[in-house]
mmCIF file with all atom_site columns, C-alpha atoms in Angstrom:
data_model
loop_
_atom_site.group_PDB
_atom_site.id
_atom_site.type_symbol
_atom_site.label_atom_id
_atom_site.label_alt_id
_atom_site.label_comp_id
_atom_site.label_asym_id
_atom_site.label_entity_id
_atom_site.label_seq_id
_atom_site.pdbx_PDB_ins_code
_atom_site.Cartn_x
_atom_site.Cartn_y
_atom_site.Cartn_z
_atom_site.occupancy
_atom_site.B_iso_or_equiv
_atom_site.pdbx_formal_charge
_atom_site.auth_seq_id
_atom_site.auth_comp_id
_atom_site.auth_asym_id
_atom_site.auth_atom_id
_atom_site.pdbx_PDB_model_num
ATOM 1   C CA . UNK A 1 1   ? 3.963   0.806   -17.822 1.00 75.00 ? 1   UNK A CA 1
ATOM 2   C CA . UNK A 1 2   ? 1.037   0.527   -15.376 1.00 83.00 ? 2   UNK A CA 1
ATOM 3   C CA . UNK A 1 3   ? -0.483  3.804   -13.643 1.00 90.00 ? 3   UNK A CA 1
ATOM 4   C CA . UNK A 1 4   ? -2.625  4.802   -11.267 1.00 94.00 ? 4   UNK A CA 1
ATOM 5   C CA . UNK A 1 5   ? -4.023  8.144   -10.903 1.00 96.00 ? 5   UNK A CA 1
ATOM 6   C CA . UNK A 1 6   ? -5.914  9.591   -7.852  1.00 97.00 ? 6   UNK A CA 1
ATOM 7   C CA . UNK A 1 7   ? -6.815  13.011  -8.921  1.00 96.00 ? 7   UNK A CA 1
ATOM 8   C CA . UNK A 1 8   ? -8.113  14.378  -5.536  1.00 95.00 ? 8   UNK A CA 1
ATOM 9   C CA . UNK A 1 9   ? -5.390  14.705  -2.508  1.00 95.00 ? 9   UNK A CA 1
ATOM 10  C CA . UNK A 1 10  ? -8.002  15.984  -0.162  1.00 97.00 ? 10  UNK A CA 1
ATOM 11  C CA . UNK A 1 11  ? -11.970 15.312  0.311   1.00 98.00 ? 11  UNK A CA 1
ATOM 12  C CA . UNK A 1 12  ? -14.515 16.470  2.466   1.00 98.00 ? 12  UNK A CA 1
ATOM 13  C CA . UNK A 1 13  ? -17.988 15.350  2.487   1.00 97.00 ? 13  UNK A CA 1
ATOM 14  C CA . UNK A 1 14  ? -20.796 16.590  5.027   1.00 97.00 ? 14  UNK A CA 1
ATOM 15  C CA . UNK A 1 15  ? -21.668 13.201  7.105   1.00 97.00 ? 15  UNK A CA 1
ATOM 16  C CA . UNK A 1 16  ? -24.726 11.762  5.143   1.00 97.00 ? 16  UNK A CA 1
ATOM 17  C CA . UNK A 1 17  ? -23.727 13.250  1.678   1.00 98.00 ? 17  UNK A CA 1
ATOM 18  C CA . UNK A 1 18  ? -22.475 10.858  -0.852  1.00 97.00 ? 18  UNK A CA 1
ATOM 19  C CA . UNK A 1 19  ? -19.148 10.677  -1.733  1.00 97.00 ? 19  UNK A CA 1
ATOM 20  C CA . UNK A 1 20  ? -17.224 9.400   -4.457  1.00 97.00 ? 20  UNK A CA 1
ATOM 21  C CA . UNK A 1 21  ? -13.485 9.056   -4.621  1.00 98.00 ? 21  UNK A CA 1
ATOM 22  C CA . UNK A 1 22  ? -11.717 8.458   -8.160  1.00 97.00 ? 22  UNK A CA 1
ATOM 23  C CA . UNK A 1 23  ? -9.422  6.041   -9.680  1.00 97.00 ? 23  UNK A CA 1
ATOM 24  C CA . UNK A 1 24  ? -8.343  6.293   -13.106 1.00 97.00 ? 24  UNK A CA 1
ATOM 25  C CA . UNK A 1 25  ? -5.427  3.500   -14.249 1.00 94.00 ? 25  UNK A CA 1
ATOM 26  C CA . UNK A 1 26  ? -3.544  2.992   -17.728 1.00 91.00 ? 26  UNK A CA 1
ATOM 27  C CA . UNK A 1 27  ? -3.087  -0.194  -18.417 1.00 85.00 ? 27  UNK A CA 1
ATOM 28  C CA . UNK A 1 28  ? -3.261  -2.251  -21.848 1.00 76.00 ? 28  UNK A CA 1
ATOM 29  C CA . UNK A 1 29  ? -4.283  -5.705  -20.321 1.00 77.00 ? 29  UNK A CA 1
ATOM 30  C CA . UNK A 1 30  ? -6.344  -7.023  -18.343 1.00 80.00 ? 30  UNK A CA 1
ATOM 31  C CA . UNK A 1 31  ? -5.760  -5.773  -14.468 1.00 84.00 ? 31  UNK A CA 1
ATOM 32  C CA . UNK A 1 32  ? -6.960  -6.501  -10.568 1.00 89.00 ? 32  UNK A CA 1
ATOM 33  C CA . UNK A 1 33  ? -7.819  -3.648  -8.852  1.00 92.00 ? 33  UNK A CA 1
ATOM 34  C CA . UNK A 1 34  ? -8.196  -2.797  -5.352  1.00 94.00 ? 34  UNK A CA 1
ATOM 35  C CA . UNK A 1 35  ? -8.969  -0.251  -3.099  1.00 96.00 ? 35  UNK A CA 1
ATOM 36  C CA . UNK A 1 36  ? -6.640  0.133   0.443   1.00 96.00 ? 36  UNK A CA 1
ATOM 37  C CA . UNK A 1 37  ? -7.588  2.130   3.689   1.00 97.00 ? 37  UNK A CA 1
ATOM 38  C CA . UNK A 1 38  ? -5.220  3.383   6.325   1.00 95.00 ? 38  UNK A CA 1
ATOM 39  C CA . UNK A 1 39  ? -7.703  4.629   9.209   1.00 96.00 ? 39  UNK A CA 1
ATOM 40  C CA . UNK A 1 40  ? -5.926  7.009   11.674  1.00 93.00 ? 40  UNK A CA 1
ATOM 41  C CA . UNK A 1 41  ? -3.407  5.357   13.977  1.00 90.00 ? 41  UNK A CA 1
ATOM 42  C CA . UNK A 1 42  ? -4.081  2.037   11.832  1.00 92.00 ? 42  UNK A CA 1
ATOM 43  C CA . UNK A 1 43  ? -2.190  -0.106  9.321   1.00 94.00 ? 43  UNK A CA 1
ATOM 44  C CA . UNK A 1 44  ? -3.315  -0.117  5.932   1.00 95.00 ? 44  UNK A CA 1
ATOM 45  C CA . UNK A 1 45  ? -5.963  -2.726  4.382   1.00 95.00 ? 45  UNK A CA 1
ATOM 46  C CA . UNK A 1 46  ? -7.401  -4.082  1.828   1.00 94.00 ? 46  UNK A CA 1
ATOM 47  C CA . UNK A 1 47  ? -10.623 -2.749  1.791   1.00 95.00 ? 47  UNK A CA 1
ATOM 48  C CA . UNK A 1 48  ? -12.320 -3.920  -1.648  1.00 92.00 ? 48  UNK A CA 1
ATOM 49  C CA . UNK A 1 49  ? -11.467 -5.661  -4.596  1.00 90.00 ? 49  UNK A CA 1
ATOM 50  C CA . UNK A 1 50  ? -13.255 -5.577  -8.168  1.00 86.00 ? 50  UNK A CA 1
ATOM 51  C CA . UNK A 1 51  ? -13.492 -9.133  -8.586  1.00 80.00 ? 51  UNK A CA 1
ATOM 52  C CA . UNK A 1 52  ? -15.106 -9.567  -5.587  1.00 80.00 ? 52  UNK A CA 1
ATOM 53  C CA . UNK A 1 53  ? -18.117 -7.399  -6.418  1.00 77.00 ? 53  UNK A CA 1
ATOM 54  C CA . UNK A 1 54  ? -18.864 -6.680  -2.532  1.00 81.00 ? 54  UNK A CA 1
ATOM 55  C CA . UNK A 1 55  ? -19.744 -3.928  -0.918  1.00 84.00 ? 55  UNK A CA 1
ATOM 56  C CA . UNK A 1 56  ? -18.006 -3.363  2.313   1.00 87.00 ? 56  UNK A CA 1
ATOM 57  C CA . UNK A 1 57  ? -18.801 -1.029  4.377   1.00 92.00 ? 57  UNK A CA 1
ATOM 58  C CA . UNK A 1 58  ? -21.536 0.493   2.292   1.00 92.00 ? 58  UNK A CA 1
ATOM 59  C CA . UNK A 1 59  ? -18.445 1.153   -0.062  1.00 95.00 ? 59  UNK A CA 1
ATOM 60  C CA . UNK A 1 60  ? -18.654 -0.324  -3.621  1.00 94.00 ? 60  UNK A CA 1
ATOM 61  C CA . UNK A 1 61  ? -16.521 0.380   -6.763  1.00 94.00 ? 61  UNK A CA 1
ATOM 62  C CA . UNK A 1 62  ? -17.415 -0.704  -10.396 1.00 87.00 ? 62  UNK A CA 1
ATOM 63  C CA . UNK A 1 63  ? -14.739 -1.312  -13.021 1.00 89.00 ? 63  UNK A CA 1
ATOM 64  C CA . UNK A 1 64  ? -15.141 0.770   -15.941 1.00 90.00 ? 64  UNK A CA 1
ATOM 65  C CA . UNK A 1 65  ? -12.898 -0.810  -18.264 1.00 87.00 ? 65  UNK A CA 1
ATOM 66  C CA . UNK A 1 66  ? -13.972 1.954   -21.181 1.00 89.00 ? 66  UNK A CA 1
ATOM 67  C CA . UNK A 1 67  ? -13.359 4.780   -18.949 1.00 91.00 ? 67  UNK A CA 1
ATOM 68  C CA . UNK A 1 68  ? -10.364 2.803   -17.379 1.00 92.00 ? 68  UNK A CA 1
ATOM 69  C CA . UNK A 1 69  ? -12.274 4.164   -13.996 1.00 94.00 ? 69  UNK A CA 1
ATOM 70  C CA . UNK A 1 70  ? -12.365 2.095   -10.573 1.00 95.00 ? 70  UNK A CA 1
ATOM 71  C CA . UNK A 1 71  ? -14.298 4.898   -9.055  1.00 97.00 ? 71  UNK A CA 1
ATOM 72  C CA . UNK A 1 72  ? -15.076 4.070   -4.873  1.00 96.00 ? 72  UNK A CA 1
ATOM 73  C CA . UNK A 1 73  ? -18.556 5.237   -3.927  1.00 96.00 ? 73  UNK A CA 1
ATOM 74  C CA . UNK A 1 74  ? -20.663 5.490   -0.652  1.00 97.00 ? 74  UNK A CA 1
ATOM 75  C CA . UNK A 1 75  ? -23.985 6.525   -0.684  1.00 97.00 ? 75  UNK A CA 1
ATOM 76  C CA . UNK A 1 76  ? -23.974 8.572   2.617   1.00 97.00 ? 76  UNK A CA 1
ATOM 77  C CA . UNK A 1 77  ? -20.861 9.148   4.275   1.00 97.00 ? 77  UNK A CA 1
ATOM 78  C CA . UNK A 1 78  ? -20.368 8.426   8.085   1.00 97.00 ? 78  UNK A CA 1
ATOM 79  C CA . UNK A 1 79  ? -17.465 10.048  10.283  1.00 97.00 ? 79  UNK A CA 1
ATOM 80  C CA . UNK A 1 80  ? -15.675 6.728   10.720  1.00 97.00 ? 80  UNK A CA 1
ATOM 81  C CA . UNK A 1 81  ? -15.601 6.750   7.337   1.00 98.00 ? 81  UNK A CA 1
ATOM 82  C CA . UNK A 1 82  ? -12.524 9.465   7.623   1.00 98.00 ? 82  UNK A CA 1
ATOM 83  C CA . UNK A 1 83  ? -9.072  7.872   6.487   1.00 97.00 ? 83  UNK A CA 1
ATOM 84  C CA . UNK A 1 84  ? -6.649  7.535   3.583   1.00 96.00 ? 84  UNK A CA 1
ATOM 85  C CA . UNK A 1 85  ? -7.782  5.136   0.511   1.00 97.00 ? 85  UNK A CA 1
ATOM 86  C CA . UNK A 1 86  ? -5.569  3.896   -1.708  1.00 97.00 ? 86  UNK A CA 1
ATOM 87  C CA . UNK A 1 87  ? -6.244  2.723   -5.289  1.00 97.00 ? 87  UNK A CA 1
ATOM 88  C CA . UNK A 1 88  ? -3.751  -0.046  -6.462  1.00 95.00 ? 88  UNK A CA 1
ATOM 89  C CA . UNK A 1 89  ? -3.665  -2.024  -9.802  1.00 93.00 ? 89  UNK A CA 1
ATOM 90  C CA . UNK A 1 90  ? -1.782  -5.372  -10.256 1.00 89.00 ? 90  UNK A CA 1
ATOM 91  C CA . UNK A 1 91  ? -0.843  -6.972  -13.110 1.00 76.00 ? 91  UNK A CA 1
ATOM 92  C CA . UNK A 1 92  ? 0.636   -10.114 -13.406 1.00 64.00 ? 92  UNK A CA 1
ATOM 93  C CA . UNK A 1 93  ? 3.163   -8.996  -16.195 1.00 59.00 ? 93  UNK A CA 1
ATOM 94  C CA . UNK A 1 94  ? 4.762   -6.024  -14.128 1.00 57.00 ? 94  UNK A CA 1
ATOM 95  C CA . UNK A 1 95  ? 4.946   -8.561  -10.978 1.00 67.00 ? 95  UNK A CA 1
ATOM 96  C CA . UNK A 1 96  ? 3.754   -5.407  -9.028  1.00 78.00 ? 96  UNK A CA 1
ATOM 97  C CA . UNK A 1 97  ? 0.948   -3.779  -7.630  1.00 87.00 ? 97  UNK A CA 1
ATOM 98  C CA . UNK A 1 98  ? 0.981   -0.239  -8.312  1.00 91.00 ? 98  UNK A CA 1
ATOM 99  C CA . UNK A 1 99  ? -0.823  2.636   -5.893  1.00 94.00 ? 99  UNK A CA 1
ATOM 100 C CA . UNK A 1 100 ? -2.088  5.777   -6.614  1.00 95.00 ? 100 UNK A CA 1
ATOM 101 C CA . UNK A 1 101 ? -1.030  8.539   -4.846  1.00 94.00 ? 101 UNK A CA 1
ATOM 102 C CA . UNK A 1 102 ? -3.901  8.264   -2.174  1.00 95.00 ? 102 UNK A CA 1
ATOM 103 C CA . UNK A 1 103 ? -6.707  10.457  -1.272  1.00 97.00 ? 103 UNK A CA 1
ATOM 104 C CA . UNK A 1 104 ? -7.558  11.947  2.177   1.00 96.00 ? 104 UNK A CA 1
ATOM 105 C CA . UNK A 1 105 ? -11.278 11.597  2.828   1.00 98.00 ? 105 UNK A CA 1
ATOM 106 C CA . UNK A 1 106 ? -12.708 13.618  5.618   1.00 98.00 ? 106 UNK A CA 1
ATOM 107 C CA . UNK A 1 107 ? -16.447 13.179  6.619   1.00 98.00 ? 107 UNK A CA 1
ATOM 108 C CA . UNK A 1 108 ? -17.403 16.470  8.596   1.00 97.00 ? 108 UNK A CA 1
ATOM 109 C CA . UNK A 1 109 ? -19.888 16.053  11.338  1.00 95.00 ? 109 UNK A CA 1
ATOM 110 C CA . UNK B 2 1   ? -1.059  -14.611 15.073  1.00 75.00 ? 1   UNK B CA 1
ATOM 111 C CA . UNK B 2 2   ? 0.748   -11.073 15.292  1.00 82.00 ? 2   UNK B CA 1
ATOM 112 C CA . UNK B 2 3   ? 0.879   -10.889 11.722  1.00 94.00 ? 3   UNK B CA 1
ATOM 113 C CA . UNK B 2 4   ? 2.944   -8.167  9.953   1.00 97.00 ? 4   UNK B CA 1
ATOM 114 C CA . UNK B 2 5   ? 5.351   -7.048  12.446  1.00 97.00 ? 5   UNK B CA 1
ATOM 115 C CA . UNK B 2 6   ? 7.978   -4.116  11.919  1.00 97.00 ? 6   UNK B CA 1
ATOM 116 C CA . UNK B 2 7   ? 11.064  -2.725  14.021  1.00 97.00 ? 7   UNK B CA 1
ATOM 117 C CA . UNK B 2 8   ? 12.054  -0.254  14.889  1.00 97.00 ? 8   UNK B CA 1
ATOM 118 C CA . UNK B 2 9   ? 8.445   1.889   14.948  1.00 96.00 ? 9   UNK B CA 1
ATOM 119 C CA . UNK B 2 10  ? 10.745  5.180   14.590  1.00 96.00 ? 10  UNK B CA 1
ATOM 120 C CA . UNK B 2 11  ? 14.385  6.034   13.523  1.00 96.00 ? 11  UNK B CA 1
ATOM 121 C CA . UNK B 2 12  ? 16.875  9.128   13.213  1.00 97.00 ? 12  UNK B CA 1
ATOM 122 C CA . UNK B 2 13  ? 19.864  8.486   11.178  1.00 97.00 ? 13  UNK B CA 1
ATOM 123 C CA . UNK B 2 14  ? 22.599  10.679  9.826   1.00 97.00 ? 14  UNK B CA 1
ATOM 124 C CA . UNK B 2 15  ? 23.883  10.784  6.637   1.00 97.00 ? 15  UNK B CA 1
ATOM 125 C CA . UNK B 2 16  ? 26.073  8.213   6.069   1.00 97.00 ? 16  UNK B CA 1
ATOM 126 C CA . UNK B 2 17  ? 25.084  5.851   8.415   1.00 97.00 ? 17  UNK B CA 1
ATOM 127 C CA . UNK B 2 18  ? 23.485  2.297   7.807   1.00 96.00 ? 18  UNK B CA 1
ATOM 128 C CA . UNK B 2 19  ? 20.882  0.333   9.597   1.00 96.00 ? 19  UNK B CA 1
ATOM 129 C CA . UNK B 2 20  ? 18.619  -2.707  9.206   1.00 97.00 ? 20  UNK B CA 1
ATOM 130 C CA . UNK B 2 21  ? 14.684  -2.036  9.229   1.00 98.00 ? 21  UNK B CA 1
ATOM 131 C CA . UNK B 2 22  ? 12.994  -5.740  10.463  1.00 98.00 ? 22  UNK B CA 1
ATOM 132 C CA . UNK B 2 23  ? 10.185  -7.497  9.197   1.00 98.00 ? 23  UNK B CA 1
ATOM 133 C CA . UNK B 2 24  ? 8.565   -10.596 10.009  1.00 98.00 ? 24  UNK B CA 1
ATOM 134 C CA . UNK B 2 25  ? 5.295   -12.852 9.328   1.00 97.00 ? 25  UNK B CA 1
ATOM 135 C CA . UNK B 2 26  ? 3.816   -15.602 10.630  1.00 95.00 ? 26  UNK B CA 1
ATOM 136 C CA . UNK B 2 27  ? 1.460   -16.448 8.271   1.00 95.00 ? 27  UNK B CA 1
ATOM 137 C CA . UNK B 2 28  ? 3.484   -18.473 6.431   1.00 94.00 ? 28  UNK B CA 1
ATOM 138 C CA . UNK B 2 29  ? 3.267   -16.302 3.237   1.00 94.00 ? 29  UNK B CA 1
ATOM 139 C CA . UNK B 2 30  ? 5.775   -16.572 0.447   1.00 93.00 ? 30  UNK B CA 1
ATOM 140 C CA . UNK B 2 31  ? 5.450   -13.154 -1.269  1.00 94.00 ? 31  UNK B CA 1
ATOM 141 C CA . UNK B 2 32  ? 6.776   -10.155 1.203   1.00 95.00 ? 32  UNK B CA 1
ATOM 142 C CA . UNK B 2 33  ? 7.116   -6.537  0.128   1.00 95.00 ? 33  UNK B CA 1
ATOM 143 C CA . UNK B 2 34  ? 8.854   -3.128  0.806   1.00 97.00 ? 34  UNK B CA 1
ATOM 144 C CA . UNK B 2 35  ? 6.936   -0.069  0.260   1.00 96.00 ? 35  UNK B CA 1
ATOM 145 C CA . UNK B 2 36  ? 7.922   3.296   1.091   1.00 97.00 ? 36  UNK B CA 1
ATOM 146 C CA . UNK B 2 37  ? 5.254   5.563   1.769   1.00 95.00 ? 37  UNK B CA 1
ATOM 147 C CA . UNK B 2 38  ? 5.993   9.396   0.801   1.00 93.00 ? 38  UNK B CA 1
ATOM 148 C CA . UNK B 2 39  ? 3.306   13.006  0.928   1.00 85.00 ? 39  UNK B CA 1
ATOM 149 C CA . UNK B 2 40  ? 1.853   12.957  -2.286  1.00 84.00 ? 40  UNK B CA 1
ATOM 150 C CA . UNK B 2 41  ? 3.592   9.763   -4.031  1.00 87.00 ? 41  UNK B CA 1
ATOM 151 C CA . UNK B 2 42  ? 1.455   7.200   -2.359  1.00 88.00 ? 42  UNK B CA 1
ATOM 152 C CA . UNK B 2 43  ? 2.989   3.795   -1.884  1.00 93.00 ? 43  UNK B CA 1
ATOM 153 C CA . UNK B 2 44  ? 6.091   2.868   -4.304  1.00 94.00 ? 44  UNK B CA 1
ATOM 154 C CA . UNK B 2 45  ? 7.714   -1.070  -4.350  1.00 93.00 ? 45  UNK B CA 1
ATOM 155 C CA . UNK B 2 46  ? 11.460  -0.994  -3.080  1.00 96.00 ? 46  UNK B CA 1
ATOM 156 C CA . UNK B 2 47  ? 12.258  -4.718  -3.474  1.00 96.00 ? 47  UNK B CA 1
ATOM 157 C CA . UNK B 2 48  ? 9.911   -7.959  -2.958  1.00 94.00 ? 48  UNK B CA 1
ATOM 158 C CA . UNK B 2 49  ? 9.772   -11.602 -2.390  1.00 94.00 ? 49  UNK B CA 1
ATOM 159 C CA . UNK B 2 50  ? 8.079   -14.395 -3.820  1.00 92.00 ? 50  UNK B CA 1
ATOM 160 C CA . UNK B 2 51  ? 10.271  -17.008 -1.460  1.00 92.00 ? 51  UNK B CA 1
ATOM 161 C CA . UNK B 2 52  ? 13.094  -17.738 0.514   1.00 93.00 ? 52  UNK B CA 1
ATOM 162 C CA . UNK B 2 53  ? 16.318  -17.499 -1.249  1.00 94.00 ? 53  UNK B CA 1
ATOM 163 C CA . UNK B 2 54  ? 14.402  -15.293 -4.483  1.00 94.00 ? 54  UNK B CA 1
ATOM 164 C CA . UNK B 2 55  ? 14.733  -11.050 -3.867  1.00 95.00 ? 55  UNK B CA 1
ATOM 165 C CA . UNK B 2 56  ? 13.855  -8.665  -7.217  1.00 93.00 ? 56  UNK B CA 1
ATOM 166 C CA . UNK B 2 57  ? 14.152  -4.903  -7.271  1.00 93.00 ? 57  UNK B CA 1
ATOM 167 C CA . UNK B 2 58  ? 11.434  -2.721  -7.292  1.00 91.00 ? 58  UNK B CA 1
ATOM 168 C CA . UNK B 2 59  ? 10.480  0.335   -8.550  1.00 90.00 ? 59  UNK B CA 1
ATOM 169 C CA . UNK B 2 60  ? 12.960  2.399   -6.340  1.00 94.00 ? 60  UNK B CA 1
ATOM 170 C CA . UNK B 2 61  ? 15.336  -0.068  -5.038  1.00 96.00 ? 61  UNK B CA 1
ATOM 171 C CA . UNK B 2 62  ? 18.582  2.346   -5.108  1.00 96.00 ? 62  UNK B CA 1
ATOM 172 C CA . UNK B 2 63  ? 20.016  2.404   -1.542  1.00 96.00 ? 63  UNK B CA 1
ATOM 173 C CA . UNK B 2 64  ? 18.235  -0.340  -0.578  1.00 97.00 ? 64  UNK B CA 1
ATOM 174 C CA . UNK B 2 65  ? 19.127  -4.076  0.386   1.00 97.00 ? 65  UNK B CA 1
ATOM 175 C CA . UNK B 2 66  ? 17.361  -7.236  0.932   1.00 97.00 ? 66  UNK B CA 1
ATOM 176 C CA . UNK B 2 67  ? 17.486  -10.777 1.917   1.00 96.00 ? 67  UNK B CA 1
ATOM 177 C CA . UNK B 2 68  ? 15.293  -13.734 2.602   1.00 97.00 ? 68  UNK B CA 1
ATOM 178 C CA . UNK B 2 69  ? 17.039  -16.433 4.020   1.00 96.00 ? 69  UNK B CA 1
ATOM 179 C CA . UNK B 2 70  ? 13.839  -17.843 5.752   1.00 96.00 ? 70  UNK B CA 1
ATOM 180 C CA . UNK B 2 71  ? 9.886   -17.484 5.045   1.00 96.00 ? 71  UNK B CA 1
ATOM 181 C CA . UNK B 2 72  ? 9.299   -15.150 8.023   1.00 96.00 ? 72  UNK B CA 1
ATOM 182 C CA . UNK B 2 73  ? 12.089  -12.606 7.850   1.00 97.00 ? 73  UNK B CA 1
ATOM 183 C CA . UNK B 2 74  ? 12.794  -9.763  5.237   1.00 98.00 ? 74  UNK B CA 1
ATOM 184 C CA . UNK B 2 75  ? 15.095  -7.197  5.962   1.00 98.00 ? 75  UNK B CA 1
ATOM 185 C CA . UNK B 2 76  ? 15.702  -3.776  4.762   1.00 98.00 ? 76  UNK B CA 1
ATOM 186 C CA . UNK B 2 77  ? 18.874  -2.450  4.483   1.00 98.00 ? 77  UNK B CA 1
ATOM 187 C CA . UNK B 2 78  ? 20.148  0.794   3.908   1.00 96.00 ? 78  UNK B CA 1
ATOM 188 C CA . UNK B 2 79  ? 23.682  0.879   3.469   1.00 92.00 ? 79  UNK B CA 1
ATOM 189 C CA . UNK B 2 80  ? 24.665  4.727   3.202   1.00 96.00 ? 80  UNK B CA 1
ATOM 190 C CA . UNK B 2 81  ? 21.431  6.323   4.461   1.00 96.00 ? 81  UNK B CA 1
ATOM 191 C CA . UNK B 2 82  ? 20.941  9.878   2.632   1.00 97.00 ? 82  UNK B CA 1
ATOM 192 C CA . UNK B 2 83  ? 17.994  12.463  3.431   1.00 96.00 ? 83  UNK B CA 1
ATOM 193 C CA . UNK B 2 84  ? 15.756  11.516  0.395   1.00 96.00 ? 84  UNK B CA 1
ATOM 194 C CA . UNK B 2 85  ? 15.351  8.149   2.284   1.00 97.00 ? 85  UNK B CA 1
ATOM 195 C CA . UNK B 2 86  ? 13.293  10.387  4.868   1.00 97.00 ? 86  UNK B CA 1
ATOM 196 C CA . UNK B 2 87  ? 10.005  8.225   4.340   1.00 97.00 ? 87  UNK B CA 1
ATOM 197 C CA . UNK B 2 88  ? 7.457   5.792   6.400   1.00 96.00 ? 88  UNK B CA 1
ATOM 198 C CA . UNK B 2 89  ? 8.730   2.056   5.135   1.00 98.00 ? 89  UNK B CA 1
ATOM 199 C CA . UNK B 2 90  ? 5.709   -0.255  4.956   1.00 97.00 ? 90  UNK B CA 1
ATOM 200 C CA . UNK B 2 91  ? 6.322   -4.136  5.019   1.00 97.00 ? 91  UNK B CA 1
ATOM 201 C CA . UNK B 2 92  ? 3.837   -6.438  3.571   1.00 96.00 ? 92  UNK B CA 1
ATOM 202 C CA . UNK B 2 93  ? 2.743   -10.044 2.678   1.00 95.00 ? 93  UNK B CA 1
ATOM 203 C CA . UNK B 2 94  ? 0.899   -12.274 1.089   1.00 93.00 ? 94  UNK B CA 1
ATOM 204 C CA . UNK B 2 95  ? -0.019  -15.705 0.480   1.00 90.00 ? 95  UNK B CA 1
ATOM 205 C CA . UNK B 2 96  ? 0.088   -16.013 -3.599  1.00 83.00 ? 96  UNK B CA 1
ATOM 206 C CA . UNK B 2 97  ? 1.185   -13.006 -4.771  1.00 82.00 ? 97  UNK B CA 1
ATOM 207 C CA . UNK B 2 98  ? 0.230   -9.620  -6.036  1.00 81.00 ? 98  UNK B CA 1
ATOM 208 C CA . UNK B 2 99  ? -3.079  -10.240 -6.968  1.00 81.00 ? 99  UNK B CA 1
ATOM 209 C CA . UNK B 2 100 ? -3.932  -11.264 -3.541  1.00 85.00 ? 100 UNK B CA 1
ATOM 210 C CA . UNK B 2 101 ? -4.850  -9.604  -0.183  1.00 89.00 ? 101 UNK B CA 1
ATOM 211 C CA . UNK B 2 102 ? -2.022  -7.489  0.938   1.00 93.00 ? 102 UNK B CA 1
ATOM 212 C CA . UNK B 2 103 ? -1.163  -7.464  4.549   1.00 95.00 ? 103 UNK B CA 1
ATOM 213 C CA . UNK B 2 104 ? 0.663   -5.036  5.732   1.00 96.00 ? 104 UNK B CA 1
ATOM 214 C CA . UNK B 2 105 ? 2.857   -3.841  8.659   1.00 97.00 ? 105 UNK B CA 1
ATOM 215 C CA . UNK B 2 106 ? 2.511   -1.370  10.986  1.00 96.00 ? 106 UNK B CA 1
ATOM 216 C CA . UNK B 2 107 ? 5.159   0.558   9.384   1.00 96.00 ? 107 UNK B CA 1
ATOM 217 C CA . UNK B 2 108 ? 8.692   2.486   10.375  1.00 97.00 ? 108 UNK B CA 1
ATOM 218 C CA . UNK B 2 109 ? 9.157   6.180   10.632  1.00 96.00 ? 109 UNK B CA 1
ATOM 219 C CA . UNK B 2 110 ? 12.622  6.899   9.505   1.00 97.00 ? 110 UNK B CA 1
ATOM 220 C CA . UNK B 2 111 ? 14.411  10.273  9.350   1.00 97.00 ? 111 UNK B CA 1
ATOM 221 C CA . UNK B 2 112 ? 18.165  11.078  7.920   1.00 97.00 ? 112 UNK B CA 1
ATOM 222 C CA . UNK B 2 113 ? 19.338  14.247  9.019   1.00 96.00 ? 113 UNK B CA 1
#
């Protein structure tokens, strides 16, 4: 079975600092993964997806298949950046896409 | 184009009762979703769609009911609701499947006292 682990509920970064939110995932193939924001008062959305290799929003994530890490990184946090992200696998032979359990990012002023 | 839309935005229900959560697209997508979103559980699959006429279960489809009888509209149904379907139900689509861009609703707040 797939999995996706988000090991941090809450964050909180000063504004500027860098932050880093992990993804960890168990899965034996070979799997999509994506990272989802829900800003406040907002519907959730895709925000980044490994294949792409983009950085959006000065976000990026690298796919550690090793470490079976899809780690989301910003170099300096900005107060917008404040929402709930998501990590979510897919695989085409569980005909799912799996989220973690999401992590609360707060950038403090 | 409005995209996901979802009725009602909130909902109290007692035990026992049933009711019909509403989602449509118009983005012509064949693959539609339920999620329900829960405190510390993040987002888990209820049933999905990959085209009219074709429902499968997801991981917590118990209580739960679906149709698709056109390429816009899938329905949730709860037929007996019970408190531990107390959750935020998320809709979503897509245009080919799971390892494309999700869009989703704006989502239904639904309560059973």
């Amino acid at each position: 079975a797939q999995r996706v682990t988000q090991p941090e509920k809450l964050l909180s970064v000063f504004k500027g600092a860098p932050v880093e939110l992990k993804c960890n995932y168990s899965y034996s193939g070979s799997p999509e993964l994506f990272w989802y924001v829900q800003y406040s008062r907002q519907r959730l959305q895709l925000l980044l997806r490994h294949i792409s290799r983009e950085s959006i929003k000065g976000f990026t994530a690298d796919l550690n298949k090793g470490e079976t890490s899809f780690h989301l990184k910003k170099p300096f946090a900005q107060e917008e950046d404040s929402a709930m992200y998501y990590c979510a696998l897919s695989s085409g032979s569980a005909r799912q896409l799996t989220f973690g359990s999401g992590t609360q990012l707060t950038v403090l002023p | 184009n409005a995209g996901v839309t979802q009725t009602p935005k909130f909902q109290v229900l007692k035990t026992g009762q049933s009711m019909t959560l509403q989602c449509a697209q118009d983005m012509n997508h064949e693959y539609m979703s339920w999620y329900r979103q829960d405190p510390g559980m993040g987002l888990r699959l209820i049933h999905y769609s990959v085209g009219a006429g074709i429902t499968d279960q997801g991981e917590v489809p118990n209580g739960y009911n679906v149709s698709r009888s056109t390429t816009e509209d899938f329905p949730l149904r709860l037929l007996s609701a019970a408190p531990s379907q107390t959750s935020v139900y998320f809709c979503a689509s897509s245009y080919s499947g799971w390892g494309d861009t999700q869009y989703f609703g704006p989502g239904t707040r639904l309560t059973v006292l």
